[in-house]
PDB file of C-alpha atoms in Angstrom:
ATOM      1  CA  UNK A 838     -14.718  -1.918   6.866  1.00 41.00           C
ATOM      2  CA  UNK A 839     -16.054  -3.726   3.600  1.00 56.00           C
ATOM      3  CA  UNK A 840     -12.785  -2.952   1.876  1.00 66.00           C
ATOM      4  CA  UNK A 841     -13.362  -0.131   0.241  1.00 79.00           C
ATOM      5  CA  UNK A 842     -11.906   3.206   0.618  1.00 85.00           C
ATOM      6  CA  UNK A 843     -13.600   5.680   1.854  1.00 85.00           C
ATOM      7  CA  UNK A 844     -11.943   9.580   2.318  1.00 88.00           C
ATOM      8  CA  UNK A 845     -11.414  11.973  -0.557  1.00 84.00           C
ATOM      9  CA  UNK A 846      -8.371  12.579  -1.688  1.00 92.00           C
ATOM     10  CA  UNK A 847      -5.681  10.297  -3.268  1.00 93.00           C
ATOM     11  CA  UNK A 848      -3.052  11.127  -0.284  1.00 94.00           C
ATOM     12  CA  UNK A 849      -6.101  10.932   2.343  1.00 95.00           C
ATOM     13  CA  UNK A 850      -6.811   7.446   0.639  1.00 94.00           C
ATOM     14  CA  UNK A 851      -3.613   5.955   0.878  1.00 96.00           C
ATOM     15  CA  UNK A 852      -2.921   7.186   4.920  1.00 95.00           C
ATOM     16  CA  UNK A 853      -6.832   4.802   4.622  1.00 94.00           C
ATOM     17  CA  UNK A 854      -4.824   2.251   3.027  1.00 94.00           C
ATOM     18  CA  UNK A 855      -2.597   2.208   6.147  1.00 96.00           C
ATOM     19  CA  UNK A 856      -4.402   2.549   8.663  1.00 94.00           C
ATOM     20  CA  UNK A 857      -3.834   5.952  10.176  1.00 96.00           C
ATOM     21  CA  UNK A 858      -5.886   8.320  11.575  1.00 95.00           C
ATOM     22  CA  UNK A 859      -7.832  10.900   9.698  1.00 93.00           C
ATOM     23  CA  UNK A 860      -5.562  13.488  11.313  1.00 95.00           C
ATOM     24  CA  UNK A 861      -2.896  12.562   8.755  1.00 95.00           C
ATOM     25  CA  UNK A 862      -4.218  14.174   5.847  1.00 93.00           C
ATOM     26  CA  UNK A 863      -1.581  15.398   3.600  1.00 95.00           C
ATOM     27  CA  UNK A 864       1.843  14.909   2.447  1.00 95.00           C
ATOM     28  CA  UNK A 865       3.735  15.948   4.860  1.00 97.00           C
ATOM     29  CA  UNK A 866       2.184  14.418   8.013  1.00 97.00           C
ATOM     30  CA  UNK A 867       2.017  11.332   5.780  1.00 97.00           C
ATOM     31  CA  UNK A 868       5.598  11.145   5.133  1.00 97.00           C
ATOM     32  CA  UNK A 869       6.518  12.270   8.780  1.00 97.00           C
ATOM     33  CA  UNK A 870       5.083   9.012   9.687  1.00 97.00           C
ATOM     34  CA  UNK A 871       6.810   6.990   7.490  1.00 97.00           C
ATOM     35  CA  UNK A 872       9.939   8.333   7.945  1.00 97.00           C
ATOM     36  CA  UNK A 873       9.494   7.502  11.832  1.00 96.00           C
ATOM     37  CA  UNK A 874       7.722   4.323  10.673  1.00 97.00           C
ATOM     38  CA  UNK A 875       4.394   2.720  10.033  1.00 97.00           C
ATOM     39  CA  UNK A 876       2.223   0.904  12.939  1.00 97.00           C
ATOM     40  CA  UNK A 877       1.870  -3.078  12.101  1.00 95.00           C
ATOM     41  CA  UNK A 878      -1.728  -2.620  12.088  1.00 95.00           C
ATOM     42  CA  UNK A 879      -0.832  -0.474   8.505  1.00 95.00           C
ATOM     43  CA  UNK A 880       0.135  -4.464   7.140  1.00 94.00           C
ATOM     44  CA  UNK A 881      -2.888  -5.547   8.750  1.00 92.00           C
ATOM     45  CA  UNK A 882      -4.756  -2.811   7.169  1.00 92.00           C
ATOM     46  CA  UNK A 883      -3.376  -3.424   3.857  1.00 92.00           C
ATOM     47  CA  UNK A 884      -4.870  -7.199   4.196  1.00 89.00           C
ATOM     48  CA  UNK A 885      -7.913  -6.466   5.238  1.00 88.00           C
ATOM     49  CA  UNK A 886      -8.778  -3.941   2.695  1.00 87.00           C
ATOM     50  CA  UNK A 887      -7.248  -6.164  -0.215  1.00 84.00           C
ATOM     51  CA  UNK A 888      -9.822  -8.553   1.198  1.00 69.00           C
ATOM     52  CA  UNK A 889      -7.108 -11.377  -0.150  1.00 73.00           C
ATOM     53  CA  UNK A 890      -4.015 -12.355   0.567  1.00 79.00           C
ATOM     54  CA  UNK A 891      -1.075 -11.461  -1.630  1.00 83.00           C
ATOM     55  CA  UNK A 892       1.315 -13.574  -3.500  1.00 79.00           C
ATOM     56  CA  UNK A 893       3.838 -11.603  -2.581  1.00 85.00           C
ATOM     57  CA  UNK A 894       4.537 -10.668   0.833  1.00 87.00           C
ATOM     58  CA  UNK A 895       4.731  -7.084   1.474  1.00 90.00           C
ATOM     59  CA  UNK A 896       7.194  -7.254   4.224  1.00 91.00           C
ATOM     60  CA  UNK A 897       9.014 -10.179   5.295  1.00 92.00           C
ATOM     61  CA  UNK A 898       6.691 -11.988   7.926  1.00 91.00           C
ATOM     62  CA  UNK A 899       9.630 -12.182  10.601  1.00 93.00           C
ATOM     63  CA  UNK A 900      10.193  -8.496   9.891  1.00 92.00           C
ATOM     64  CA  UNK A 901       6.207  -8.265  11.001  1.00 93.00           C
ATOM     65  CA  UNK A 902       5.980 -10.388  13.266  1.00 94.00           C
ATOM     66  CA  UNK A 903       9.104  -9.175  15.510  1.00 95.00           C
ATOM     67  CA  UNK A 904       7.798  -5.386  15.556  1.00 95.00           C
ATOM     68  CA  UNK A 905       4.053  -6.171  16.184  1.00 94.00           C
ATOM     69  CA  UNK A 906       5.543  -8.615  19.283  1.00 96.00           C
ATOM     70  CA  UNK A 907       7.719  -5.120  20.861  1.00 96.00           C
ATOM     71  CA  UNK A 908       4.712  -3.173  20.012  1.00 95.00           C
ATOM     72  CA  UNK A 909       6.899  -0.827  18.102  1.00 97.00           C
ATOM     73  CA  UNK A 910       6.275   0.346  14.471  1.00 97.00           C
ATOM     74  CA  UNK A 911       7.916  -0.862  11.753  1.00 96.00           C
ATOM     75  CA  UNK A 912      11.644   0.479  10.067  1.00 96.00           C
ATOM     76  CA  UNK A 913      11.355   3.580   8.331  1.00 97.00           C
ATOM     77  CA  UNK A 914      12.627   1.161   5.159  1.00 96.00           C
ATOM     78  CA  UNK A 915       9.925  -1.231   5.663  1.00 96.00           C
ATOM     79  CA  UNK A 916       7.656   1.472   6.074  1.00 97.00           C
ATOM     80  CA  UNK A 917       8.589   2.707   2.587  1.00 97.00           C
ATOM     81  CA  UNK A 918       7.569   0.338   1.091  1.00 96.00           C
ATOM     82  CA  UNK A 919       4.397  -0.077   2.236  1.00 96.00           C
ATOM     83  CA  UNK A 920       3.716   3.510   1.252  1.00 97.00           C
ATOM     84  CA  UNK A 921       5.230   2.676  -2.159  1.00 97.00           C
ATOM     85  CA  UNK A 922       2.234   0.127  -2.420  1.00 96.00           C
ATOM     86  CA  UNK A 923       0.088   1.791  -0.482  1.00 96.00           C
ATOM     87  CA  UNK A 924       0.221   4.676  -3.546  1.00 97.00           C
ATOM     88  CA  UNK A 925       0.067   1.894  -6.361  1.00 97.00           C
ATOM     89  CA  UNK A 926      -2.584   0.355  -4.756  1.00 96.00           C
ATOM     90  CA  UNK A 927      -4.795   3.416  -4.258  1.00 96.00           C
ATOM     91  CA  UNK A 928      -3.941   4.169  -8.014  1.00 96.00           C
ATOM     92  CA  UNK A 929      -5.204   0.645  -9.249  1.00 96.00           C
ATOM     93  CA  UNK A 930      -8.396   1.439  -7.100  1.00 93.00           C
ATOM     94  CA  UNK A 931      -9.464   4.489  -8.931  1.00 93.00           C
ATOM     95  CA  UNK A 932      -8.979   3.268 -12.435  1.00 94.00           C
ATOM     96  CA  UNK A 933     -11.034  -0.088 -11.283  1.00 93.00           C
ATOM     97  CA  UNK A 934     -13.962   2.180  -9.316  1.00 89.00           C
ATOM     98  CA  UNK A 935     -12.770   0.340  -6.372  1.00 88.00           C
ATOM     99  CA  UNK A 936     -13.485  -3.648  -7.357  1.00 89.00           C
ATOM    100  CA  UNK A 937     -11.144  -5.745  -5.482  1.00 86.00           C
ATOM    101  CA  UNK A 938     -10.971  -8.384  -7.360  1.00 87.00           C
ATOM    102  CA  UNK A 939      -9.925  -5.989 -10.493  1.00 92.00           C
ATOM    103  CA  UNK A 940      -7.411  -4.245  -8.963  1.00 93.00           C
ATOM    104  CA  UNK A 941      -5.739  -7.620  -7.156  1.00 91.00           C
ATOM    105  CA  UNK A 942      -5.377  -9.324 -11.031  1.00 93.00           C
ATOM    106  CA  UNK A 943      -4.177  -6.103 -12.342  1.00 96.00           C
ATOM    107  CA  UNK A 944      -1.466  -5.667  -9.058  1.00 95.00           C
ATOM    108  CA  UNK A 945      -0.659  -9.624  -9.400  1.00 94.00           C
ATOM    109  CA  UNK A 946      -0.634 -10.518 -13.186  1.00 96.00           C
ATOM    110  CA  UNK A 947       2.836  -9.407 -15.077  1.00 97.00           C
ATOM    111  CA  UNK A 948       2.405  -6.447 -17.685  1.00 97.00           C
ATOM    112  CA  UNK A 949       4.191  -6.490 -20.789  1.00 97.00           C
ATOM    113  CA  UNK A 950       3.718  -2.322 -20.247  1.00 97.00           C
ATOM    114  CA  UNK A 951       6.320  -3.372 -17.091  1.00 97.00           C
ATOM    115  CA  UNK A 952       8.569  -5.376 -18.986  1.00 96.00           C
ATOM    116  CA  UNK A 953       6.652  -8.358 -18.081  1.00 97.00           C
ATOM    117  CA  UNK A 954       7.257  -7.552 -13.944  1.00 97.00           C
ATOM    118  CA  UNK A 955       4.246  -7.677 -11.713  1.00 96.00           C
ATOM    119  CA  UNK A 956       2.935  -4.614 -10.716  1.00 98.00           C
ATOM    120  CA  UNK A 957       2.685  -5.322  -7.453  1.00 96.00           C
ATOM    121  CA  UNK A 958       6.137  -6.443  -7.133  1.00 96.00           C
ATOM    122  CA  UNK A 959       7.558  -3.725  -9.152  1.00 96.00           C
ATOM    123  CA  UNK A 960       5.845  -0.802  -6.844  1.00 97.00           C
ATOM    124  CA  UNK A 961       7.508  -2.793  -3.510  1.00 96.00           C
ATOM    125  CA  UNK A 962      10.973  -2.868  -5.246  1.00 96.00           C
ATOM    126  CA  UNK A 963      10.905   0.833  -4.904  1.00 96.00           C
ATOM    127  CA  UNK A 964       9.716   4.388  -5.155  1.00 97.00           C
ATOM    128  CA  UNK A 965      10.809   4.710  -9.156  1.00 97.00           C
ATOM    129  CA  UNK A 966       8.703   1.079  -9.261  1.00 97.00           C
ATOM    130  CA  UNK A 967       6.071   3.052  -7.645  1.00 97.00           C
ATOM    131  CA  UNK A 968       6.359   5.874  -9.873  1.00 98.00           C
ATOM    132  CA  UNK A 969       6.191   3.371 -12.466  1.00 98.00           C
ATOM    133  CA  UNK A 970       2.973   1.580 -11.772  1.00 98.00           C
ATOM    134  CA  UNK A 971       1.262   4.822 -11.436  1.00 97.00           C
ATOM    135  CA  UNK A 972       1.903   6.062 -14.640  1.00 97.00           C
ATOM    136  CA  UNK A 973       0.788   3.257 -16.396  1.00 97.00           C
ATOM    137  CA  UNK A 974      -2.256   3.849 -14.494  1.00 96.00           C
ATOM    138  CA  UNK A 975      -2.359   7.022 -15.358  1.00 93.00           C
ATOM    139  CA  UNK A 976      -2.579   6.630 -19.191  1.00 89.00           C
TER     140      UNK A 976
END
């Protein structure tokens, strides 16, 4: 993939953004996996389609590392926040037509529209952080 996202709409983008099948094409299937938790290659995903890596860390590496070694998926928790991001993320992408670059200095640089917070780190802290980041998009 060149790191650009490819299917239609904004919940078909963000089950992109992690890595799942094209099966998983609305809400509901989207948050079904979640809840029962995210493959690592949705982390791996995430990486590869930011084409750079973070500052932050998205999930704690051990956290990562441990699950992708058992070849099971990640907590439901951790998996919720990589959804959180996951919807930021595809946000940012739409209102910068999809350059990387854009959307990584808008994620990474603090906002005074955030109360000076990161937007990135403010849509990992939570879904209301999420929620948060979007609007401002949204504006």
């Amino acid at each position: 993939m060149d790191g650009k996202l490819t299917r239609a709409t904004e919940v078909e983008r963000v089950s992109e953004l992690l890595g799942l099948p094209e099966e998983i094409n609305d809400r509901d299937s989207l948050i079904a996996q979640v809840t029962t938790g995210l493959p690592t290659k949705s982390v791996e995903k995430i990486l590869e389609v930011m084409n750079s890596q973070p500052v932050l860390n998205l999930i704690p590496e051990r956290a990562f590392r441990r699950a992708k070694a058992g070849k099971i998926p990640l907590s439901p928790d951790r998996s919720k926040v990589l959804y959180d991001f996951a919807r930021a993320y595809v946000a940012a992408d739409k209102t910068h037509s999809g350059n990387g670059a854009l959307v990584m200095r808008f994620l990474e640089k603090p906002n005074p529209d955030l109360g000076g917070a990161a937007p990135m780190a403010l849509a990992i802290s939570s879904p209301a952080g999420a929620d948060a980041v979007i609007e401002l998009l949204s504006r």
